[in-house]
Short mmCIF file of N, CA and C in Angstrom, two decimals:
data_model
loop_
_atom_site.label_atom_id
_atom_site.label_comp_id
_atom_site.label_asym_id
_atom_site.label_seq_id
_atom_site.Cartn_x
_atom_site.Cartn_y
_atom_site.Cartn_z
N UNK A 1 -3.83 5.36 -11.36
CA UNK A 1 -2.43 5.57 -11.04
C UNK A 1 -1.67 4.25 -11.12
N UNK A 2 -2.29 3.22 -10.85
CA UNK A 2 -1.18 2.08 -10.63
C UNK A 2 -1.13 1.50 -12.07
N UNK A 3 -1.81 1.95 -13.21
CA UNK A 3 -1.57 1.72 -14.73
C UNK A 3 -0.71 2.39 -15.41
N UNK A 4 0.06 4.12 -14.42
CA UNK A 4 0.63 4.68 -14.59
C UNK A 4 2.26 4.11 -14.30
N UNK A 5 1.85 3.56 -12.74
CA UNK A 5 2.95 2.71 -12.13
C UNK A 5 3.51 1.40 -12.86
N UNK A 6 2.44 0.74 -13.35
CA UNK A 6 3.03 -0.42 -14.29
C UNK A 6 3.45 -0.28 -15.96
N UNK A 7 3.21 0.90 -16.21
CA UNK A 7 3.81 0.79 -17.19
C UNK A 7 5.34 2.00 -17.08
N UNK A 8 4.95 2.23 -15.82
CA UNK A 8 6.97 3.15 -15.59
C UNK A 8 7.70 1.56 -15.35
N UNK A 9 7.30 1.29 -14.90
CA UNK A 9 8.15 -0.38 -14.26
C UNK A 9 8.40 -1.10 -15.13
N UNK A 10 7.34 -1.30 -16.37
CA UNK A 10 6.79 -2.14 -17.87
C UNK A 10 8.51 -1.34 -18.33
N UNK A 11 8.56 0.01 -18.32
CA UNK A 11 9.55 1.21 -19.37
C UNK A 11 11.39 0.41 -18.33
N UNK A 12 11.36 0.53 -16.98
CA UNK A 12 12.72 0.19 -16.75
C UNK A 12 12.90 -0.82 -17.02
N UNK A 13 11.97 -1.82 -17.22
CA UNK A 13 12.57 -3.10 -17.62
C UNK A 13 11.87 -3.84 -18.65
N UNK A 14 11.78 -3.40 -20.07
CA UNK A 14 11.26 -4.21 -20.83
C UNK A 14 11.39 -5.56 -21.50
N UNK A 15 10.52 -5.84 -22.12
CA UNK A 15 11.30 -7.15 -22.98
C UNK A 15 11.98 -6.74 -23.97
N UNK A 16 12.74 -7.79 -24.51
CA UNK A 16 13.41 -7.54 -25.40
C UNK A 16 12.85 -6.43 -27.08
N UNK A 17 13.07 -5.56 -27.57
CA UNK A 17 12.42 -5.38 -28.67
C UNK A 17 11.62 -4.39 -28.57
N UNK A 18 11.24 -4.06 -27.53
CA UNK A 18 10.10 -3.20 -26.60
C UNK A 18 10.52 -1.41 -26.71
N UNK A 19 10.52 -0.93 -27.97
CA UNK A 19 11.02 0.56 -28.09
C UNK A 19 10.40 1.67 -27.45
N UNK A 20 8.84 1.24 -27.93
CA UNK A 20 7.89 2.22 -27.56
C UNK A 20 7.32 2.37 -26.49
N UNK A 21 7.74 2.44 -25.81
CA UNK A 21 7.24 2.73 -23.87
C UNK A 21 7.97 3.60 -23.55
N UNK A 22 8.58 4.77 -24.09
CA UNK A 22 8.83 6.05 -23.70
C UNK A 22 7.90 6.46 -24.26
N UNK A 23 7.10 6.31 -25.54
CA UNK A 23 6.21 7.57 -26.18
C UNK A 23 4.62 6.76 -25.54
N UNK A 24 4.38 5.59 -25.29
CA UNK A 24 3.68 5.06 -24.21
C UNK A 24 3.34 5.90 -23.14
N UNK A 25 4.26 6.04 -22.19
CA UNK A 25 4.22 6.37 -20.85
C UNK A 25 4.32 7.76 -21.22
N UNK A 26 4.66 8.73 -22.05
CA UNK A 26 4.77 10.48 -22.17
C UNK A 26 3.40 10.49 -23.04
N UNK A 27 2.51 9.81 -23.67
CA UNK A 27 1.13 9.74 -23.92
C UNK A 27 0.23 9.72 -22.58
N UNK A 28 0.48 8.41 -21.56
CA UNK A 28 -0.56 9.07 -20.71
C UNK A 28 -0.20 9.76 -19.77
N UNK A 29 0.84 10.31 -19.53
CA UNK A 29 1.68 11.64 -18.85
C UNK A 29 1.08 12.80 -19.20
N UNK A 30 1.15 13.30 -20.28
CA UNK A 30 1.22 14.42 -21.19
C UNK A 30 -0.27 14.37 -22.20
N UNK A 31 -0.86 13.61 -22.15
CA UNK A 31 -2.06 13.26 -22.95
C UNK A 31 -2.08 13.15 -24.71
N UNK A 32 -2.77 13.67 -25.30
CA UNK A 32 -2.35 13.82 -26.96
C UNK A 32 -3.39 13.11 -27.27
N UNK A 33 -3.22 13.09 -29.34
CA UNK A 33 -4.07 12.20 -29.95
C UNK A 33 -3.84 10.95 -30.40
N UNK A 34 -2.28 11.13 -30.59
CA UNK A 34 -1.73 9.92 -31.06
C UNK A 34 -1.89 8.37 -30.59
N UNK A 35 -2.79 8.08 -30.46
CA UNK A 35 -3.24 6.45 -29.75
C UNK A 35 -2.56 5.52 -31.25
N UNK A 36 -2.66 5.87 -31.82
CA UNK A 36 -2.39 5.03 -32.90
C UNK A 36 -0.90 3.99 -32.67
N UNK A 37 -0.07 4.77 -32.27
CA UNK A 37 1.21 4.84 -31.67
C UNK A 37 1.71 3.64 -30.41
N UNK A 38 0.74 3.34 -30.12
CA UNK A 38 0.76 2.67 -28.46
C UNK A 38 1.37 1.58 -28.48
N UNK A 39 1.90 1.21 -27.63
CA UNK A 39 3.09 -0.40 -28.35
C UNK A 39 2.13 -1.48 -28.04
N UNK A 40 2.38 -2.33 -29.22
CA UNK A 40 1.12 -4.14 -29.02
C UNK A 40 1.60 -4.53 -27.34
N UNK A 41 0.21 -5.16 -27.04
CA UNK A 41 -0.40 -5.41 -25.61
C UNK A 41 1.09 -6.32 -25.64
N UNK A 42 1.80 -6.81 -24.80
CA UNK A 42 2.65 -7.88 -24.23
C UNK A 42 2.35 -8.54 -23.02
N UNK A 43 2.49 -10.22 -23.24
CA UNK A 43 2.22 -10.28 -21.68
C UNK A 43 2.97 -10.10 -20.25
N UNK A 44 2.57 -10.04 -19.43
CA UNK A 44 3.44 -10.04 -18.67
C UNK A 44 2.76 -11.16 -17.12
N UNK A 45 3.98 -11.12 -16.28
CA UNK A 45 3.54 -12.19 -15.55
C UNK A 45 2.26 -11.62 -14.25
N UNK A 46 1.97 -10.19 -14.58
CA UNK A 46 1.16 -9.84 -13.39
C UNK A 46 -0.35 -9.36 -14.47
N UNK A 47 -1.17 -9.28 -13.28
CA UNK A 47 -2.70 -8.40 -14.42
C UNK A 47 -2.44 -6.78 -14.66
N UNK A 48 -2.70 -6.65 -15.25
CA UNK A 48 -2.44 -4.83 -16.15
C UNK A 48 -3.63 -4.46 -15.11
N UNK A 49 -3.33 -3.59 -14.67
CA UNK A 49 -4.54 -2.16 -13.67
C UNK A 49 -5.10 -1.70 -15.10
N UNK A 50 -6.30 -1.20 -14.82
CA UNK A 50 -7.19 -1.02 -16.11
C UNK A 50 -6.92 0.29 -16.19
N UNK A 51 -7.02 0.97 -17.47
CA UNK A 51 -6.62 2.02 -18.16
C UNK A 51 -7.07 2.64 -17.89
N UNK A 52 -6.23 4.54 -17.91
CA UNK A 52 -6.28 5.71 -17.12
C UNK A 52 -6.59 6.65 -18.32
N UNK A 53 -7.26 7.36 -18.78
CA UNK A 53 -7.23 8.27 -19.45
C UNK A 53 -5.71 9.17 -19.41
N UNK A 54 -5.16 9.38 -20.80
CA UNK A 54 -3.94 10.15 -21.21
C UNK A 54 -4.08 11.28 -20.19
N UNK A 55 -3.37 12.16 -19.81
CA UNK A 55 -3.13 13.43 -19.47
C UNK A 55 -3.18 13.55 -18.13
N UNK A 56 -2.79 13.00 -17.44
CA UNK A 56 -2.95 12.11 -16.08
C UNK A 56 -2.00 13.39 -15.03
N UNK A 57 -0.61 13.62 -15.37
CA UNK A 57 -0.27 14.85 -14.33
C UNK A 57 -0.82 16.16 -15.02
N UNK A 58 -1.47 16.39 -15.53
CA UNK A 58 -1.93 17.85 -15.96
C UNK A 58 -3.42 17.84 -15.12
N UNK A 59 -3.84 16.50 -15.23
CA UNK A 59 -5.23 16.63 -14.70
C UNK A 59 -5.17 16.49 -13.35
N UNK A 60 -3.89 16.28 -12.72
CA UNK A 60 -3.42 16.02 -11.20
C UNK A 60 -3.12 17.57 -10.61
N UNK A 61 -2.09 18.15 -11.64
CA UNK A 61 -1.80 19.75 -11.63
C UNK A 61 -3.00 20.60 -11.15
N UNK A 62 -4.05 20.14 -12.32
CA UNK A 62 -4.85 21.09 -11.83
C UNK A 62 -6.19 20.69 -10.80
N UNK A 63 -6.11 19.65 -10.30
CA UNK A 63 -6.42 19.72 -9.09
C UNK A 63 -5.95 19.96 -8.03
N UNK A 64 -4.18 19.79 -8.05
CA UNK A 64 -4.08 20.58 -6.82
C UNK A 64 -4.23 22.06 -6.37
N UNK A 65 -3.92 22.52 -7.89
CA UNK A 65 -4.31 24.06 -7.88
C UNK A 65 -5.50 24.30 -7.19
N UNK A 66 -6.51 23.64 -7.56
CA UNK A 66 -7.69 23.76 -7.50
C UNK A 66 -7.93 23.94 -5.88
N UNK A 67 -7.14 22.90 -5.23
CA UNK A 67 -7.33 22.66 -3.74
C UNK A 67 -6.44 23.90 -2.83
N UNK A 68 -5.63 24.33 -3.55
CA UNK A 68 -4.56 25.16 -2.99
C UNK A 68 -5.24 26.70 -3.18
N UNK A 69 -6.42 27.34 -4.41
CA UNK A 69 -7.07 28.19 -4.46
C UNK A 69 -8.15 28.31 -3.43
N UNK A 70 -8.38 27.08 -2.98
CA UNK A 70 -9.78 26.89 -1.83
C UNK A 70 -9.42 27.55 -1.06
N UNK A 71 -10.76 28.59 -1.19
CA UNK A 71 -10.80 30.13 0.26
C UNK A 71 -10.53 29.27 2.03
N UNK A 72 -10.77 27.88 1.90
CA UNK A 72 -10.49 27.34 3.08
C UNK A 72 -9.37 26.58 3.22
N UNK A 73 -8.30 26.70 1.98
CA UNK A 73 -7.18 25.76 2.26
C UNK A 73 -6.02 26.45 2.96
N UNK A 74 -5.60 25.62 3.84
CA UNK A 74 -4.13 26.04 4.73
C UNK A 74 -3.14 25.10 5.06
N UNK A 75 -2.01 25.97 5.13
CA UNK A 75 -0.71 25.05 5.09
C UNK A 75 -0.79 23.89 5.59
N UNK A 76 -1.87 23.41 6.70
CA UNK A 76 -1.67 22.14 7.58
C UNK A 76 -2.53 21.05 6.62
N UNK A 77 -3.04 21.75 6.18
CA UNK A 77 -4.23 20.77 5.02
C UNK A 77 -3.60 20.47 3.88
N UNK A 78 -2.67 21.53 3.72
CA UNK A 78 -1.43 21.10 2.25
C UNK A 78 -0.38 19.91 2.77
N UNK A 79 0.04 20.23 3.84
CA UNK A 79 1.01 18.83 4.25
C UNK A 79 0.14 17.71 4.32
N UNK A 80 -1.12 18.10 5.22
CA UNK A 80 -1.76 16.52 5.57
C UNK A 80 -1.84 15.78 3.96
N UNK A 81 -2.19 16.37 3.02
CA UNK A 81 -2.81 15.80 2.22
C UNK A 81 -1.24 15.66 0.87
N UNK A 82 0.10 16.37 1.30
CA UNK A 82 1.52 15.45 0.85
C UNK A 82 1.52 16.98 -0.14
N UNK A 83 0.42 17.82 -0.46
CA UNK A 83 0.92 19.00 -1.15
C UNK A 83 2.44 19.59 -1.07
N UNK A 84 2.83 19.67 0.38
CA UNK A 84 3.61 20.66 1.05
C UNK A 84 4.71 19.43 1.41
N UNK A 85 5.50 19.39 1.24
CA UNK A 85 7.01 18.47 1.59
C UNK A 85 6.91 19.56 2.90
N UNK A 86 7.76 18.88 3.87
CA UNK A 86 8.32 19.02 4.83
C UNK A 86 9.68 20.05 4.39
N UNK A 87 9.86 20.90 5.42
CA UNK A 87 10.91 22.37 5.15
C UNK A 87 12.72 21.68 5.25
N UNK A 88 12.61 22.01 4.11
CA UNK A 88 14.50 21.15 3.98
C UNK A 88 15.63 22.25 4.64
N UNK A 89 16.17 21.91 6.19
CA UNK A 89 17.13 22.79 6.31
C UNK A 89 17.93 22.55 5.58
N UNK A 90 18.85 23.57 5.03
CA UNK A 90 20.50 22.97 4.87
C UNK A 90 21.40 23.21 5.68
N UNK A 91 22.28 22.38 6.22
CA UNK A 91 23.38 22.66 7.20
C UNK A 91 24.73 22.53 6.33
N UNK A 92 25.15 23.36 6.20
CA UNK A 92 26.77 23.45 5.17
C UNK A 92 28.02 22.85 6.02
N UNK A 93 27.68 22.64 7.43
CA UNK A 93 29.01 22.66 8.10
C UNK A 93 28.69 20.91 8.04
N UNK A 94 27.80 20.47 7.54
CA UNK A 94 27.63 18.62 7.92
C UNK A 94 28.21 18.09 6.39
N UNK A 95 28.70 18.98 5.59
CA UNK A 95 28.62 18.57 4.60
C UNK A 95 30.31 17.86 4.46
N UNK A 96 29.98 17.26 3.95
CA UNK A 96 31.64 16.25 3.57
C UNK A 96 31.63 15.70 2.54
N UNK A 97 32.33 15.75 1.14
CA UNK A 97 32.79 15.07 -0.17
C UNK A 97 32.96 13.85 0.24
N UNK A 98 32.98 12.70 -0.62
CA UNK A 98 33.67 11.45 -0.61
C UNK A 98 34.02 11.24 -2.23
N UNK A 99 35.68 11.25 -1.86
CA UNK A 99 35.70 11.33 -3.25
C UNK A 99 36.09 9.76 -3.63
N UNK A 100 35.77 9.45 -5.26
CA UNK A 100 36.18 7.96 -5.55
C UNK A 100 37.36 8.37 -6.77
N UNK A 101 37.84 7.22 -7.14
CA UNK A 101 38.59 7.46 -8.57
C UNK A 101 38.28 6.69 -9.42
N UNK A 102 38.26 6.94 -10.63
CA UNK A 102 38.80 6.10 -12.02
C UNK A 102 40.05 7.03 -12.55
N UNK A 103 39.92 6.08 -13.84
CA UNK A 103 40.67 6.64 -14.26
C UNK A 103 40.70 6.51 -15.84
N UNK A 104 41.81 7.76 -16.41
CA UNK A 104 41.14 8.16 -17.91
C UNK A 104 42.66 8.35 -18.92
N UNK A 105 42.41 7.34 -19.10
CA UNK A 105 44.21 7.20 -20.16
C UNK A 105 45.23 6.89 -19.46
N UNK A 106 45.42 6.16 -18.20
CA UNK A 106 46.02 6.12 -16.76
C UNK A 106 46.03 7.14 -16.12
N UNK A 107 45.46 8.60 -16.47
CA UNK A 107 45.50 9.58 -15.11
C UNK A 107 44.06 9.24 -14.24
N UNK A 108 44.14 10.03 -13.09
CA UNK A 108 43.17 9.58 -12.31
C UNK A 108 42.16 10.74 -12.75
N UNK A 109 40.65 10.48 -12.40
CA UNK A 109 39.90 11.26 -12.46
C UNK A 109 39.09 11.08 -10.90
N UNK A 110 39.45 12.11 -10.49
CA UNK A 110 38.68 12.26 -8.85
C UNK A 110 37.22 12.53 -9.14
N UNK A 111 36.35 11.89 -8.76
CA UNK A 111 34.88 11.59 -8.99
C UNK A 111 34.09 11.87 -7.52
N UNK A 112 33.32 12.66 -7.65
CA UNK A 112 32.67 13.64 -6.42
C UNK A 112 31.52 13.92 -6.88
N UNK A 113 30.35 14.27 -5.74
CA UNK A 113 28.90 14.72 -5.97
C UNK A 113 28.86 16.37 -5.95
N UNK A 114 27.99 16.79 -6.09
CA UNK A 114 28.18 18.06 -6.17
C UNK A 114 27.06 18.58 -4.82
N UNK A 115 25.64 18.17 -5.16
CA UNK A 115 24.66 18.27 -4.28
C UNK A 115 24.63 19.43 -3.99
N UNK A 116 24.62 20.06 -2.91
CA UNK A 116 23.75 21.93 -3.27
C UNK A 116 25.23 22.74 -3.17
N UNK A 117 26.47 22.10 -2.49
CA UNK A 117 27.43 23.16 -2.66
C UNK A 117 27.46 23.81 -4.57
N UNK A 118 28.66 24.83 -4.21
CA UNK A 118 28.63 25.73 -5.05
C UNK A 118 29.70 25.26 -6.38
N UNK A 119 30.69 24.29 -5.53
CA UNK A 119 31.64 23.88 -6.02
C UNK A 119 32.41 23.17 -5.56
N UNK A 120 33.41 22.68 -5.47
CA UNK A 120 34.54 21.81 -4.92
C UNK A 120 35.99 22.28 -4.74
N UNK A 121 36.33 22.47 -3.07
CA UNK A 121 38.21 22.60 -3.61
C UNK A 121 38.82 21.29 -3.03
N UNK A 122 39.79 20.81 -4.41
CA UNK A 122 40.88 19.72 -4.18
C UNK A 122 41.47 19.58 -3.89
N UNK A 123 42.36 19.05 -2.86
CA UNK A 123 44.23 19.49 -2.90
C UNK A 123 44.66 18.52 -2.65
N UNK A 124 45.73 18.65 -3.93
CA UNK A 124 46.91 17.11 -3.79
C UNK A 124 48.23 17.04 -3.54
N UNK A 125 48.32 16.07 -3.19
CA UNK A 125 49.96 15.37 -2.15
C UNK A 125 50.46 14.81 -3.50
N UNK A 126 51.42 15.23 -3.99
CA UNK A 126 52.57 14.33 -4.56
C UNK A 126 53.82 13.88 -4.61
N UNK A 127 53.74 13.62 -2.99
CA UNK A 127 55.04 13.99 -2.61
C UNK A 127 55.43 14.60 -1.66
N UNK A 128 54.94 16.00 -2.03
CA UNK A 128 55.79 17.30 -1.08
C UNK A 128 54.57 17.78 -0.35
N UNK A 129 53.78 17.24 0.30
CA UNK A 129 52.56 17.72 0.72
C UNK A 129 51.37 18.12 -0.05
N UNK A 130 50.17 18.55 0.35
CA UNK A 130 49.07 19.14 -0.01
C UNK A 130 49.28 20.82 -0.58
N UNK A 131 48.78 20.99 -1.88
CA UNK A 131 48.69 21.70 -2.32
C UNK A 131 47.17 21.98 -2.93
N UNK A 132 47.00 23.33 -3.01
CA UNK A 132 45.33 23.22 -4.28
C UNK A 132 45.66 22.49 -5.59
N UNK A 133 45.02 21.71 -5.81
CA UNK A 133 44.92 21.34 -7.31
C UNK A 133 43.74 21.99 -8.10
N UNK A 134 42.98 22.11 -8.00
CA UNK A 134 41.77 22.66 -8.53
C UNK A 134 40.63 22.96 -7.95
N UNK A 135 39.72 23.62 -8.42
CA UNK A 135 37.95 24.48 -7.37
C UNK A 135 37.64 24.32 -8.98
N UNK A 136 36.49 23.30 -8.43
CA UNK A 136 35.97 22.72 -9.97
C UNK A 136 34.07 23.01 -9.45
N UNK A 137 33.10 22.69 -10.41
CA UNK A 137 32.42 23.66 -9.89
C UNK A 137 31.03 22.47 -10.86
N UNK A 138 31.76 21.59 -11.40
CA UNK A 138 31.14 20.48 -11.95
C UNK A 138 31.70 18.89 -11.75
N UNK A 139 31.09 18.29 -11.43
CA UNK A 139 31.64 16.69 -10.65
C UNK A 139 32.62 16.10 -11.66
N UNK A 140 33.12 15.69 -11.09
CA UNK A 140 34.55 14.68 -11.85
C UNK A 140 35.68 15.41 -12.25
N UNK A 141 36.73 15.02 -11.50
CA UNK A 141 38.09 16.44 -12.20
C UNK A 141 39.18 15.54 -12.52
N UNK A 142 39.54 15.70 -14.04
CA UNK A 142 40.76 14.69 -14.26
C UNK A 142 42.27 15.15 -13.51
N UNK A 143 43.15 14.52 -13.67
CA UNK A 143 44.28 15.30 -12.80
C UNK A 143 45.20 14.96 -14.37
N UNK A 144 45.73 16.01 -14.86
CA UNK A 144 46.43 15.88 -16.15
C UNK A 144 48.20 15.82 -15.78
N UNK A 145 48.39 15.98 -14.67
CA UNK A 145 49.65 16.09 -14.46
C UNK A 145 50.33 15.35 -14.94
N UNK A 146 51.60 15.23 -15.84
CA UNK A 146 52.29 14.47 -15.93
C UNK A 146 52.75 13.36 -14.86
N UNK A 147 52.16 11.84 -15.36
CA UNK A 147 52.25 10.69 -14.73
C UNK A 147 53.70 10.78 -14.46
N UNK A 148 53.90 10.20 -13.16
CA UNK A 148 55.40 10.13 -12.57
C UNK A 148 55.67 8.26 -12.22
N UNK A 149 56.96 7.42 -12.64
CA UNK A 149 57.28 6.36 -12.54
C UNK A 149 55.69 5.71 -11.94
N UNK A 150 56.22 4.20 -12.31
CA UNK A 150 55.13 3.29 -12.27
C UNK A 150 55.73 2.83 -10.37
N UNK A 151 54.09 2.50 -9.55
CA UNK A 151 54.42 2.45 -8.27
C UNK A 151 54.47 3.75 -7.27
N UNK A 152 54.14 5.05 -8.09
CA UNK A 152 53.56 6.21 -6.78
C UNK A 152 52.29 5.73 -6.45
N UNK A 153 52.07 6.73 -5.44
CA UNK A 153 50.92 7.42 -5.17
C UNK A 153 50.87 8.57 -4.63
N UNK A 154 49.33 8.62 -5.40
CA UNK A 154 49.11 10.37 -5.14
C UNK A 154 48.00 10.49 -4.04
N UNK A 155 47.96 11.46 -3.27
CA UNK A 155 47.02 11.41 -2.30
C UNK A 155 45.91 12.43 -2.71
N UNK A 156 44.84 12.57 -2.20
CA UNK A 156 43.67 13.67 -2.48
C UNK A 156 42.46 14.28 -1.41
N UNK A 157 42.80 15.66 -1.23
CA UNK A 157 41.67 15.44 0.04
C UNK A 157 40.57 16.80 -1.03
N UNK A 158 39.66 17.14 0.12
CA UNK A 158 38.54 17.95 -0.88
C UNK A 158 37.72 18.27 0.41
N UNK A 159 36.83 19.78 0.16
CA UNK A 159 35.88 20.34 0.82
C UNK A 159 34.98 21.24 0.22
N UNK A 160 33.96 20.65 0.02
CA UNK A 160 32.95 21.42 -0.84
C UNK A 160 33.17 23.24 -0.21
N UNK A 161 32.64 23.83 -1.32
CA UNK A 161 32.44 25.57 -1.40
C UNK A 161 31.15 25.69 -1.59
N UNK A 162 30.59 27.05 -1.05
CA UNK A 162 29.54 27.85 -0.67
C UNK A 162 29.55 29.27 -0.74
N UNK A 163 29.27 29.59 -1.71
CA UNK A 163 29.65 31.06 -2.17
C UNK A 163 31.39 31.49 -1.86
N UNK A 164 31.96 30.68 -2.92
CA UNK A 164 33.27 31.13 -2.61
C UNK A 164 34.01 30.56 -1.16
N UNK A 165 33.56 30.21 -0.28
CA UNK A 165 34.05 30.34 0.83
C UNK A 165 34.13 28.39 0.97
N UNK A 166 35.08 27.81 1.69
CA UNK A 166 35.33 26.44 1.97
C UNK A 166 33.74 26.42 3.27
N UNK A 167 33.04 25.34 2.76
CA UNK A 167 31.93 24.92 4.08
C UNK A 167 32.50 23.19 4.64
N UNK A 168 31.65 22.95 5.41
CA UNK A 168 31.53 21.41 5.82
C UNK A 168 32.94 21.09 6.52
N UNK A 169 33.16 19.74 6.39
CA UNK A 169 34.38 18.85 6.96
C UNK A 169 34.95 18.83 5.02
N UNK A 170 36.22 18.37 5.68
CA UNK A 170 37.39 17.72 4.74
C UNK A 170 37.28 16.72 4.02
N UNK A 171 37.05 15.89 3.30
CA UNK A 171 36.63 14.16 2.89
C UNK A 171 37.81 13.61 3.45
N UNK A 172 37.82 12.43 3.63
CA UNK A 172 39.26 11.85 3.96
C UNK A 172 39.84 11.40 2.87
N UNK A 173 41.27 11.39 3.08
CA UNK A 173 42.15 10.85 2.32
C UNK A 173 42.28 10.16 1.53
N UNK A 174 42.10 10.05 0.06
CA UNK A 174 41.82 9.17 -0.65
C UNK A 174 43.61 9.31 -1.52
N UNK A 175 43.69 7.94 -1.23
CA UNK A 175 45.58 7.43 -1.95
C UNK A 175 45.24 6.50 -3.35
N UNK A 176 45.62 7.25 -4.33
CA UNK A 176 45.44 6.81 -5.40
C UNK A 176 46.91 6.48 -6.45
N UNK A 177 47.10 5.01 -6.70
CA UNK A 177 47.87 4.50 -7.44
C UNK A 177 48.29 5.04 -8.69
N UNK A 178 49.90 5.50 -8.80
CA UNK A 178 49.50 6.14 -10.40
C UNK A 178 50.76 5.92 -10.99
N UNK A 179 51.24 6.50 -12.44
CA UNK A 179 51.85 5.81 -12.76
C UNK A 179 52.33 5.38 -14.08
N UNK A 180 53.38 4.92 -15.41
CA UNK A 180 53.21 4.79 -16.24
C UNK A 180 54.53 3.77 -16.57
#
């Protein structure tokens, strides 16, 4: 495993020139015949962990199967041993957007996570208070409105959705410069 580990680490940061350490690292991932392929040894400043035979999560796969078929295996033996993650509540009402901006030809683009809600509703101040601007349902929402004099601002608040329905807190107020 830690030959597995140094060459994911070898792949985020290579040297210069260094192409082949995606088909490297998806060789001993995924196994195959292609050795021919393997990128020339490079040095590096630490010792290389000695080599793992190719096919390394398939042969991991099926040992856990293996352990998880055992007429004596049980849930407490699946956590002890990291099989079993720990049970993820979700709480919808803890949930809160934070939204950021850029921006895209001078309009703003409100930039948000999505994470398990369903979607996002926006609503913007330009002026005359909060209104909906959009229930977008994929991260990042440009605002196309015709830019108004140089020196506004526009304000933006947001609360993730959950089957249709608003969940969580409000994000706070985000005042964004706009303008032309």
């Amino acid at each position: 495993m830690n030959y597995v580990r140094n060459a994911v680490r070898f792949l985020l940061n290579p040297p210069k020139g260094v192409r082949s350490w995606t088909a490297h690292k998806n060789l001993l991932r995924d196994g195959g015949t292609d050795f021919a392929n393997w990128p020339a040894v490079l040095k590096t400043d630490e010792a290389t962990p000695p080599v793992v035979a190719p096919g390394i999560i398939s042969r991991l796969s099926t040992l856990v199967a293996g352990i998880k078929a055992h007429k004596n295996y049980t849930e407490a033996i699946g956590q002890h041993l990291q099989l079993i993650g720990p049970k993820i509540t979700v709480e919808p009402d803890t949930w809160k957007p934070v939204l950021k901006c850029r921006y895209n030809a001078g309009n703003p683009v409100i930039c948000w996570t999505k994470g398990q809600a369903s979607a996002i509703e926006i609503w913007a101040d330009r002026g005359a208070g909060f209104v909906l601007f959009a229930v977008n349902n994929e991260p990042d929402t440009i605002d196309m409105t015709p830019l108004p004099a140089s020196g506004t601002n526009w304000k933006y608040k947001a609360i993730y959705r959950l089957h249709d329905e608003p969940v969580g807190q409000w994000s706070d107020v985000m005042n964004v410069a706009v303008g032309i």
